Coordinates of C-alpha atoms in Angstrom, one line a residue:
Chain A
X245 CA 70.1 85.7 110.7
X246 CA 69.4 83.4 108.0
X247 CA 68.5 80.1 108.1
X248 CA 71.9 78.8 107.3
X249 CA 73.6 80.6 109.5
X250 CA 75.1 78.4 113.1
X251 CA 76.1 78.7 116.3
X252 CA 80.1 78.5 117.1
X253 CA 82.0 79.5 120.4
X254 CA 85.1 82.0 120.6
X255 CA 86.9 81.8 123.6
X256 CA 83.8 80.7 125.3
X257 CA 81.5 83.5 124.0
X258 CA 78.7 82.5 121.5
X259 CA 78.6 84.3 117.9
X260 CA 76.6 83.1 114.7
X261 CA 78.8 82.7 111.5
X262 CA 77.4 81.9 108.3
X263 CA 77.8 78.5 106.5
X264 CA 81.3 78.2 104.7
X265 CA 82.9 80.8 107.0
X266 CA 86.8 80.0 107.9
X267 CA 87.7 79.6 111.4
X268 CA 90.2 82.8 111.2
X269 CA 87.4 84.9 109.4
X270 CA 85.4 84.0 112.7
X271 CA 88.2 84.6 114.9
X272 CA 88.1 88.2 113.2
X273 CA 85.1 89.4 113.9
X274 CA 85.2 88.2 117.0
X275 CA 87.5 90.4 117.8
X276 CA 89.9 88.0 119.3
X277 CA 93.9 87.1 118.5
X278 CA 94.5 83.8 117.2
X279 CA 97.5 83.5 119.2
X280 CA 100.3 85.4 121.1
X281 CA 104.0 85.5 119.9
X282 CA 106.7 84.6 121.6
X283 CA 106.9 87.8 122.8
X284 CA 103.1 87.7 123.9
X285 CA 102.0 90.2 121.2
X286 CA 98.5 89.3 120.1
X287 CA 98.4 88.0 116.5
X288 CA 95.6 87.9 114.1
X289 CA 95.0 86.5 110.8
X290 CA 98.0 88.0 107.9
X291 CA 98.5 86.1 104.8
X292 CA 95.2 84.7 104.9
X293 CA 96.6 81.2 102.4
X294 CA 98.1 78.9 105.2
X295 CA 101.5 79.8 104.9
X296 CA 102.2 82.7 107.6
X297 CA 100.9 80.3 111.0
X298 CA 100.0 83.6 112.1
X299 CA 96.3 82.5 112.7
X300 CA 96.9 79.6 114.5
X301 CA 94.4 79.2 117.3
X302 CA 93.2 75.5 118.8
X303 CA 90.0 74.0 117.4
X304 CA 87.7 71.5 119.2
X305 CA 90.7 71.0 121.5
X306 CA 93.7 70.7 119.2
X307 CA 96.2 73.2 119.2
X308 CA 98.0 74.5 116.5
X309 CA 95.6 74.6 113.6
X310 CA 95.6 76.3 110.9
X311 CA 92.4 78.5 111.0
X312 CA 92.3 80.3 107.8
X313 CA 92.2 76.9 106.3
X314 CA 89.7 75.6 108.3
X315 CA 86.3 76.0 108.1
X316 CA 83.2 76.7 111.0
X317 CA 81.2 73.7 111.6
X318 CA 78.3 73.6 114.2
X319 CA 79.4 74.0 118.0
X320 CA 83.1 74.5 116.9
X321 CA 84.7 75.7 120.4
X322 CA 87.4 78.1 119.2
X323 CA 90.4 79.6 121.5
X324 CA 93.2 81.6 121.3
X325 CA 96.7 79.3 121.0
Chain B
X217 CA 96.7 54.1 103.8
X218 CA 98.8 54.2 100.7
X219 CA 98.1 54.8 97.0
X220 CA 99.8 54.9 93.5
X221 CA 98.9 57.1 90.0
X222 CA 100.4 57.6 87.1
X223 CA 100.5 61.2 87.9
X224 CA 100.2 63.0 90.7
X225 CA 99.9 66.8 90.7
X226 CA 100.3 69.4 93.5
X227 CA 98.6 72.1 93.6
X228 CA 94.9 72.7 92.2
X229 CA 94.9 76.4 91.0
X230 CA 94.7 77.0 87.3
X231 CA 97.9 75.1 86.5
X232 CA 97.6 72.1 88.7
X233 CA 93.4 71.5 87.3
X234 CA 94.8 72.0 83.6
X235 CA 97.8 69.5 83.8
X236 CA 95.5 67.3 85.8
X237 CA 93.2 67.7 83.1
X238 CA 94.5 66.8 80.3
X239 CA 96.9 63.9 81.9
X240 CA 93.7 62.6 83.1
X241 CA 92.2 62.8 79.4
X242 CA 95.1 61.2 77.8
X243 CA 94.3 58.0 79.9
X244 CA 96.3 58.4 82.8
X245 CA 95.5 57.5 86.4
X246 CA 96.0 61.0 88.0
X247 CA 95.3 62.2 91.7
X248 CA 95.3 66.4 92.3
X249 CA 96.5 67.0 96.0
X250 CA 95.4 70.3 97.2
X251 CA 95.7 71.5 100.7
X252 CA 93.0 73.6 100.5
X253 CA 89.4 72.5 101.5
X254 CA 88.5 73.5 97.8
X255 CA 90.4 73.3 94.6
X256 CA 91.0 76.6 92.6
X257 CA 93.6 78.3 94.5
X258 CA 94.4 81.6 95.4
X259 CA 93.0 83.2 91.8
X260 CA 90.1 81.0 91.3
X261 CA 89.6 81.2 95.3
X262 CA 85.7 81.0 96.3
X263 CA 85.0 80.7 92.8
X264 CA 81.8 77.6 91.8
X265 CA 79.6 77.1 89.4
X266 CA 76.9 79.6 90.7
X267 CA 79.6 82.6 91.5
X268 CA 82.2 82.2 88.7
X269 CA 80.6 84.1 86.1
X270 CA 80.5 87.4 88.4
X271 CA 84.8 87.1 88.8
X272 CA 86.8 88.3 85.4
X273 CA 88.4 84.8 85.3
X274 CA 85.4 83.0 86.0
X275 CA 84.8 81.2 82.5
X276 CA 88.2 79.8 82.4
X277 CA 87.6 77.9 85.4
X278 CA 83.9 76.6 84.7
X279 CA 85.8 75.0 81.4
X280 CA 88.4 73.8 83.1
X281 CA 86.9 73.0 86.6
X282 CA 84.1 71.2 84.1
X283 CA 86.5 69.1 81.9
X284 CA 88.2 67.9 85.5
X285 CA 85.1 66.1 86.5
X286 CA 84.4 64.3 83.0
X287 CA 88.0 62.5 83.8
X288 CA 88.6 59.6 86.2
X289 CA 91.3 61.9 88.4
X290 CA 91.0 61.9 92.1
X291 CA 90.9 64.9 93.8
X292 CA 92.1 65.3 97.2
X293 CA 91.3 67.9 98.8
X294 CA 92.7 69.1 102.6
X295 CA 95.8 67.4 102.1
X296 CA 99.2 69.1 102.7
X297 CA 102.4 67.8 100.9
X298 CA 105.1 67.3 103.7
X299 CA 108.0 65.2 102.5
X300 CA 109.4 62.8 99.8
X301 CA 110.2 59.5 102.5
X302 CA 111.7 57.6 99.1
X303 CA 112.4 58.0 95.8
X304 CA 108.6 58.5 93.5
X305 CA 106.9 59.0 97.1
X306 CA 105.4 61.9 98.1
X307 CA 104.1 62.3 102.1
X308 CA 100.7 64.0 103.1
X309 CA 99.4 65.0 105.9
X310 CA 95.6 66.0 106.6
X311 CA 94.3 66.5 110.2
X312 CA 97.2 64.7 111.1
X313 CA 96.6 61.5 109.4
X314 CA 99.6 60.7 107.3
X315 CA 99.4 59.1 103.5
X316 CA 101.8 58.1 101.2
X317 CA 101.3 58.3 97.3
X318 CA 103.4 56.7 94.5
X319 CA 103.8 58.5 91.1
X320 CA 105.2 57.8 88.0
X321 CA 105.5 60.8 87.0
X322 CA 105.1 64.6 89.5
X323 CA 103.7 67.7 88.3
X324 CA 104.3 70.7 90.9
X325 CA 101.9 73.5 90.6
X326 CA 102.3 74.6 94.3
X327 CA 101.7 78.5 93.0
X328 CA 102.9 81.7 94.8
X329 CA 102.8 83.6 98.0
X330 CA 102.3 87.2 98.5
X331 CA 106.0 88.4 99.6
X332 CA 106.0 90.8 102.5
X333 CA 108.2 93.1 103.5
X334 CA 108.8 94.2 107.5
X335 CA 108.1 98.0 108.5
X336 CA 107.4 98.9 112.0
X337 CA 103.6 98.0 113.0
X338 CA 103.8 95.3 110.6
X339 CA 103.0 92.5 113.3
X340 CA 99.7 94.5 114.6
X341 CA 96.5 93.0 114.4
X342 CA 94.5 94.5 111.3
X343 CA 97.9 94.3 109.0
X344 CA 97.1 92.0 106.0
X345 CA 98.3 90.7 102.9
X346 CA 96.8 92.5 100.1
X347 CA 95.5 88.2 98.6
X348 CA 95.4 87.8 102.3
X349 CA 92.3 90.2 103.3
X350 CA 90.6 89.2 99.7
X351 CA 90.8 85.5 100.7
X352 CA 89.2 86.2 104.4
X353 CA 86.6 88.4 102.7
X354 CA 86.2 85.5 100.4
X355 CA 86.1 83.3 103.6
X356 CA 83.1 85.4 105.0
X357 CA 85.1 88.1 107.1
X358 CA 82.2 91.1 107.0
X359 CA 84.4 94.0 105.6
X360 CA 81.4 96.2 105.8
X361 CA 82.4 99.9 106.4
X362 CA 85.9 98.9 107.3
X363 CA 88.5 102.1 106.2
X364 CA 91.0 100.0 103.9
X365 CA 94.4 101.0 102.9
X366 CA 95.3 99.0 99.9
X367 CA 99.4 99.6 99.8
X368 CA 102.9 97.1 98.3
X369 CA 102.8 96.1 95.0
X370 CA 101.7 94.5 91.4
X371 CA 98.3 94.1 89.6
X372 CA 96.8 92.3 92.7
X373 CA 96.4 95.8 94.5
X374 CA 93.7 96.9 92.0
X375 CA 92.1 93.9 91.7
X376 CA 91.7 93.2 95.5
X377 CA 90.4 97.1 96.1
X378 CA 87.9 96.4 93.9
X379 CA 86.6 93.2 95.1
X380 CA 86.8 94.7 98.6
X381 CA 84.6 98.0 97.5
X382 CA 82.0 95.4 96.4
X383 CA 82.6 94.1 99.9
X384 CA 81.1 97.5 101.0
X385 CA 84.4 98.1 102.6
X386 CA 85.5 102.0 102.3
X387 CA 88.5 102.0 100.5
X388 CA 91.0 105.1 101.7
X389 CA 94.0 104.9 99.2
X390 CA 95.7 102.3 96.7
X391 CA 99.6 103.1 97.2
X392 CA 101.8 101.0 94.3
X393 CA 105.5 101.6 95.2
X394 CA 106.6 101.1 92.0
X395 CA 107.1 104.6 89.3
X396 CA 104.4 105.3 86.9
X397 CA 106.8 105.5 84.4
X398 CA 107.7 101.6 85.0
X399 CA 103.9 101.0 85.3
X400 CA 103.1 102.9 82.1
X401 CA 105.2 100.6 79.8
X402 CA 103.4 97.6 81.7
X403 CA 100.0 99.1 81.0
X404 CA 100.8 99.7 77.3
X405 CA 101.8 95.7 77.3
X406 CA 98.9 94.8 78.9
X407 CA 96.9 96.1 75.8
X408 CA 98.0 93.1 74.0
X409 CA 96.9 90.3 76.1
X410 CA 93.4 89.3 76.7
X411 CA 92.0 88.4 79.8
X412 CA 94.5 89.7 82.0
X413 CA 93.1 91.1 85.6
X414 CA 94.4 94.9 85.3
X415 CA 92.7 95.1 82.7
X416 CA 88.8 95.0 84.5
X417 CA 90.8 96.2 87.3
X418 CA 91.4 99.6 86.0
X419 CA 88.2 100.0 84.4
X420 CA 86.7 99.0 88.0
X421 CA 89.1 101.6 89.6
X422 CA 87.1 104.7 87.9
X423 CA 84.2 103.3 90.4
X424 CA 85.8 102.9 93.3
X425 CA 86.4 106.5 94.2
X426 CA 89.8 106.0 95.6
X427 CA 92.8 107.5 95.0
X428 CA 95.8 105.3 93.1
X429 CA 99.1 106.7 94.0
X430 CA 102.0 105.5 92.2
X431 CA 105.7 105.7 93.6
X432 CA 104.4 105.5 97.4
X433 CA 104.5 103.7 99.9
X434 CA 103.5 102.7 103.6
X435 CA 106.5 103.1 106.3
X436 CA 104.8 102.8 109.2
X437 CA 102.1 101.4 111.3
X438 CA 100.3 102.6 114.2
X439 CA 97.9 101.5 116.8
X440 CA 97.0 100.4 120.5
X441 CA 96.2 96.4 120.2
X442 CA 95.4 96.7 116.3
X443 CA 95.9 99.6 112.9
X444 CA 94.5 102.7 113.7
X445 CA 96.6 104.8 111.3
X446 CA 99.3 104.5 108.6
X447 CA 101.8 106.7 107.7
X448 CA 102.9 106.6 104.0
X449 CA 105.9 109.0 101.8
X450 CA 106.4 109.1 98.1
X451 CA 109.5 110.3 99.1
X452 CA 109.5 114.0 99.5
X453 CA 106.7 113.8 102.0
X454 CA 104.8 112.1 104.6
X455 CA 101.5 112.0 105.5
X456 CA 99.3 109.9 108.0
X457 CA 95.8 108.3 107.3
X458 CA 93.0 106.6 109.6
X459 CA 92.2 103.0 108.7
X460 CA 90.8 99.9 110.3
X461 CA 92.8 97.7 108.2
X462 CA 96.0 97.8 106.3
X463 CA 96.3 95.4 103.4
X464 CA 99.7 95.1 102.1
X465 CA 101.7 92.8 100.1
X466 CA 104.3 93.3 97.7
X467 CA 104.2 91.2 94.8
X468 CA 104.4 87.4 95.0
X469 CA 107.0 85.0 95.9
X470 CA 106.9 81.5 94.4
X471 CA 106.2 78.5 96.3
X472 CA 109.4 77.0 96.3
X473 CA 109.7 75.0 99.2
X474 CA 108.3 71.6 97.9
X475 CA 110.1 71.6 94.4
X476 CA 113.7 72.1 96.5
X477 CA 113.7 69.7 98.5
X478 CA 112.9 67.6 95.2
X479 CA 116.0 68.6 94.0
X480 CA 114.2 70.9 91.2
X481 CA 116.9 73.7 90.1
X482 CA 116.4 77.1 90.8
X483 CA 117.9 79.8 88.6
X484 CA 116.5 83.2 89.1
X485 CA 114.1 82.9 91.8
X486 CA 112.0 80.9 89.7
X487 CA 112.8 76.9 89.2
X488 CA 114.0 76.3 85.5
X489 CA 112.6 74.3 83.4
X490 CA 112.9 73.1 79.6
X491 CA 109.7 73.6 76.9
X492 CA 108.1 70.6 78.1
X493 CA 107.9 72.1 81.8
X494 CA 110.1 69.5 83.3
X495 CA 112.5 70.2 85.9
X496 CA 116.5 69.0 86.7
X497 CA 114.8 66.4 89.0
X498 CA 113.9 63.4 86.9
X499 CA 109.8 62.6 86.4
X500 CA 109.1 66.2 87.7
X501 CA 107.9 69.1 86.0
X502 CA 106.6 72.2 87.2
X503 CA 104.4 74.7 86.0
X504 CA 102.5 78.1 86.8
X505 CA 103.9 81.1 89.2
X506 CA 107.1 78.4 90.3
X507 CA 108.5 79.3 86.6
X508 CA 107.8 82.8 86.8
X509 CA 104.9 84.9 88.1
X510 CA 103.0 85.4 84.9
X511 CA 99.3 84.9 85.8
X512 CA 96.4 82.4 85.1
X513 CA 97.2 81.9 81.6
X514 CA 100.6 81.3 81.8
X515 CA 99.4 79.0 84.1
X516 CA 96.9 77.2 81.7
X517 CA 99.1 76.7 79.0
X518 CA 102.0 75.6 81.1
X519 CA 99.6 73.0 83.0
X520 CA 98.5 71.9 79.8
X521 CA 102.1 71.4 78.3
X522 CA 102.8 69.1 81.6
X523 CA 100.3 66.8 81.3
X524 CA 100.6 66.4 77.6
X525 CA 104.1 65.7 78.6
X526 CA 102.9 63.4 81.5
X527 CA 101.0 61.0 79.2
X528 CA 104.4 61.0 76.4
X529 CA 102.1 63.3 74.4
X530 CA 104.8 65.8 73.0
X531 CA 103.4 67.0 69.7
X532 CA 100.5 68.0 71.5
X533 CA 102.9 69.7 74.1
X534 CA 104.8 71.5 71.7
X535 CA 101.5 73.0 69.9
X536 CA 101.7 75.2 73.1
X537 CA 105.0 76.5 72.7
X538 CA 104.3 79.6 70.7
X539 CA 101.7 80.7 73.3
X540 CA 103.8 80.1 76.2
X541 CA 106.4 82.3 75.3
X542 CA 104.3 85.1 74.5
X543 CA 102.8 84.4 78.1
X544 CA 106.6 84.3 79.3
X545 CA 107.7 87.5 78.0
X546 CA 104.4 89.2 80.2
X547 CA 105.9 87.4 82.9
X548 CA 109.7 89.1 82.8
X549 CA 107.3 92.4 82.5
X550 CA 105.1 91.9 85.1
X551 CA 108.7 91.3 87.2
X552 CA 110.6 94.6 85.8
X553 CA 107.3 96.9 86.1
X554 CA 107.0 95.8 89.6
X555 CA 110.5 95.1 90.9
X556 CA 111.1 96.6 94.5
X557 CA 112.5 100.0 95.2
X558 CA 115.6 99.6 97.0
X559 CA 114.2 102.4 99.6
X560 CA 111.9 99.5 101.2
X561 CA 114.9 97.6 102.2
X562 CA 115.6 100.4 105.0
X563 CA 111.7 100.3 106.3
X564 CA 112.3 98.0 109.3
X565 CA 113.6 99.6 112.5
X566 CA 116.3 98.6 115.1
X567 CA 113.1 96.6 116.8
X568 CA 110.8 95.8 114.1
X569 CA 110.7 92.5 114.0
X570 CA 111.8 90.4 110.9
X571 CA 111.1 86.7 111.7
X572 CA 107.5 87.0 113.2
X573 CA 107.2 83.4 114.0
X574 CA 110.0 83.2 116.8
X575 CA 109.7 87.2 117.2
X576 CA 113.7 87.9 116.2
X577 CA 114.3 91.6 115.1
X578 CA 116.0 93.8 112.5
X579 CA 118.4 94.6 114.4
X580 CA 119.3 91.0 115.7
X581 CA 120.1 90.2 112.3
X582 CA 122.4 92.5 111.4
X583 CA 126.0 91.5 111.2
X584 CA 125.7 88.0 110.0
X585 CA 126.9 86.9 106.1
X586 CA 124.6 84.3 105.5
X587 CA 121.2 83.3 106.1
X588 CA 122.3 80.1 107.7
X589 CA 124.8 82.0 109.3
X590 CA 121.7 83.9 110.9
X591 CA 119.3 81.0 111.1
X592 CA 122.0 79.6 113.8
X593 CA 122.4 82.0 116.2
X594 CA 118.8 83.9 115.7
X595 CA 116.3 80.8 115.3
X596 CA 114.9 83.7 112.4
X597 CA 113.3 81.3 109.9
X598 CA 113.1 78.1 112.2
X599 CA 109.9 79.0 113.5
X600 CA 106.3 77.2 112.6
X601 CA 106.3 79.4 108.9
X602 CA 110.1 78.2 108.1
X603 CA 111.0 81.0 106.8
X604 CA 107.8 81.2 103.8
X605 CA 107.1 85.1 105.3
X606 CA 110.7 86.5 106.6
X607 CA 113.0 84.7 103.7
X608 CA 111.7 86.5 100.9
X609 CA 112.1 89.5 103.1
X610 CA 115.4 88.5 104.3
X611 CA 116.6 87.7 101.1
X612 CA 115.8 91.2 99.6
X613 CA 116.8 93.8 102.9
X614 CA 119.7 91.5 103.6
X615 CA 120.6 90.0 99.7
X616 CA 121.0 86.8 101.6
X617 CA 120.4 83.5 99.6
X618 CA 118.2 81.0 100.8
X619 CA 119.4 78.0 102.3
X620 CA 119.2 75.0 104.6
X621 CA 115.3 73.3 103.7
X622 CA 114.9 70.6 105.6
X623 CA 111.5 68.1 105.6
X624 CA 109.0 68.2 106.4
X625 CA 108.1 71.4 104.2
X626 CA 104.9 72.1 106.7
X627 CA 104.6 71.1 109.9
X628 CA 103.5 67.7 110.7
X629 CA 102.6 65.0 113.3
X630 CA 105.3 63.0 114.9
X631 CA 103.3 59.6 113.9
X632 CA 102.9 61.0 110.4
X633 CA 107.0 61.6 110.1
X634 CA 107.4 58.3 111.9
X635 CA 105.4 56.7 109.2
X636 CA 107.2 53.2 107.0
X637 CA 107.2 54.7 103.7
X638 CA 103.7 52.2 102.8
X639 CA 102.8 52.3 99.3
X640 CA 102.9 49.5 96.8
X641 CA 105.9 48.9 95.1
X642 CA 107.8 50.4 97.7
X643 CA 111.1 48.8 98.3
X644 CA 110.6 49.2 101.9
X645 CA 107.0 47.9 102.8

């Protein structure tokens, strides 16, 4: 691990991401959905820009964001929306 | 919190910095909104002053990246445009704080989207845009070892299965739908313009060790929870491959969203525009991929003609002309060497779905003559991405036209739509 790299939490279980890593990157090697449709299929991460809402997971306790345009900070507590 | 410039430009890719640029130089008070966390946009994504020389567009965005910072302009960064509350407003939103900000005169540079088309599998976990896995790899997503297939359409495939084989992902197979004999009078074009990204690309494709197919194409993908395999046909066969990840995306789509509900014109698919880049809605001009999807330099020059346009600088504008059109003419190129086979309109099944956000299928769209007609009945296109992934899509399987944009253009807070219009000068403080 390098010096640089922190701590963040994916539906409650711990990983290290490296500095300037984006929420749905995380979410993605994590191995976890971002979200499930409305038919409860898991979704992950798709267009990768902000435009598909596919990767939307909730952050620090809000819902709804965006994680592909979001990026890790120390202690983030990330779950699947 | 409220604010007013001289010019305001959305969008902070190649266009939006170069308009924002020179406006900025000519004296004007300008402000670039971006709702990314850092400017350069999709083709300069990732890109800074230690990494840019490595990228094949990397000096053009030192220079231009380095003449931004010697102006005054403000940058605002993490800031999505929502709405236009009155006349020369223009709404924000960023982590649900709201912001209004007054301009004389609007420069759109809101760029392109990677257009997707539905096939069944398309919804699974490990199915990508083609931008969209370069920009997660860019966003530290370890690709290591990962069995890509790079598959859709345009210059972006090559590009992007290069970057990802420096990634250390395995690249399995490139797959362009489009006929190599469409593709072969696009490469012999390409010859005369410098700088453009198939160019490296192709060079970079003798190292990746990867097959490029021409006229081919995914139909189908497979897997329990996320891709395991594809299954792709150049039409006289099938075959089915292994793969961790599927990155497809066919062409782009411009960003249109924000320049309609302006009231910009729209002929084409692109919004049209006159030589000095300004639209059918009064003090607005737009430039880049929303005229036509013709690249970084098309983008450049047209950025540059808007905000020499901005400050009432024409002469300087019209310098540009000559180069723009030569940049245009690659543009209607670019669009005829990739257009879509009409075989990929018949990809989706009875129960793929179409609209992923409120999960409506192929076949629950069928029957209806309009895309209003279908919006009513389905919710297809009402859901949290209105309509930026399945209208494209719908537009081309269906040949419906797009209709019924409503604000906000993203998703916002209630308080932030609530919002007095609060900027000076407003007429309604």
């Amino acid at each position: 691990m390098r010096s640089e790299d922190f701590s963040i939490t994916v539906n409650g279980r711990p990983m290290r991401v490296a500095q300037g890593t984006s929420v749905a990157a995380a979410m993605m090697m994590a191995n976890e959905p971002c979200r499930f449709s409305v038919r409860q299929e898991a979704r992950a991460p798709f267009c990768g820009m902000g435009i598909c809402m596919e990767c939307r997971a909730t952050v620090n306790g809000v819902p709804q964001q965006r994680t592909c345009q979001l990026v890790c900070t120390p202690e983030m507590e990330v779950v699947t929306g | 919190m409220s604010a007013s410039f001289d010019a305001v430009v959305v969008g902070a890719g190649p266009g939006g910095i170069a308009a924002a640029a020179v406006a900025a130089e000519a004296g004007l008070r300008v402000c670039l909104l971006d709702d990314n966390a850092t400017p350069g946009g999709q083709i300069w994504r990732g890109f800074n002053a230690q990494t840019a020389r490595q990228y094949p567009h990397g000096s053009g965005f030192l220079h231009w990246t380095a003449r931004l910072q010697r102006t005054d302009c403000e940058v605002w960064l993490g800031w999505q445009a929502i709405d236009r509350p009155a006349p020369g407003v223009i709404r924000l939103e960023s982590n649900g704080e709201g912001r209004d900000i007054r301009y004389g005169k609007l420069i759109l540079a809101t760029g392109a989207r990677e257009r997707f088309l539905p096939f069944p599998g398309w919804t699974l976990p490990g199915v990508m845009g083609v931008g969209g896995l370069q920009a997660l790899v860019k966003a530290g997503l370890n690709a290591q070892g990962k069995r890509v297939v790079v598959a859709g359409s345009g210059p972006l495939l090559l590009a992007v299965a290069a970057g990802l084989a420096d990634a250390d992902a395995q690249i399995v197979s490139i797959y362009e739908q489009a006929r190599l004999i469409q593709l072969a009078g696009f490469g012999m074009t390409l010859l005369g313009q410098p700088g453009k990204l198939a160019e490296g690309a192709h060079y970079r494709l003798k190292t990746l060790n990867a097959p490029y197919r021409t006229g081919s194409w995914v139909t189908r993908v497979e897997g329990e929870g996320r891709v395991e395999s594809v299954t792709v046909t150049d039409d006289r066969k099938k075959w089915k491959l292994a793969c961790d990840w599927l990155a497809c995306g066919f062409h782009l789509a411009p960003n249109l969203e924000l320049p309609r509900l302006l009231g910009c014109r729209v002929a084409g698919g692109y919004i049209a525009v006159d030589p000095l880049q300004q639209s059918s809605a009064p003090g607005v001009a737009c430039v880049g991929e929303l005229t036509g999807i013709g690249g970084v330099e098309k983008s450049l020059v047209e950025g540059q003609i808007a905000g020499w346009a901005a400050a009432g600088r024409e002469a300087e504008a019209h310098v540009l002309t000559p180069r723009l059109q030569r940049l245009q003419r690659f543009a209607s190129r670019l669009d005829r060497a990739f257009a879509l086979r009409a075989e990929l309109r018949t990809l989706a099944a009875a129960e793929t779905l179409v609209c992923r956000c409120e999960d409506v299928t192929h076949a629950a769209l069928g029957g209806y003559a309009s895309w209003r007609e279908a919006k009513l009945h389905t919710r297809s296109g009402m859901g949290a991405c209105q309509g930026r992934v399945c209208g494209p899509a719908a537009e081309f399987i269906f040949g419906w036209e797009y209709s019924g944009l409503r604000p906000p253009v993203f998703p916002a807070s209630v308080s932030t739509l609530a919002a007095e219009v609060e900027v000076p000068g407003s007429a309604h403080p």
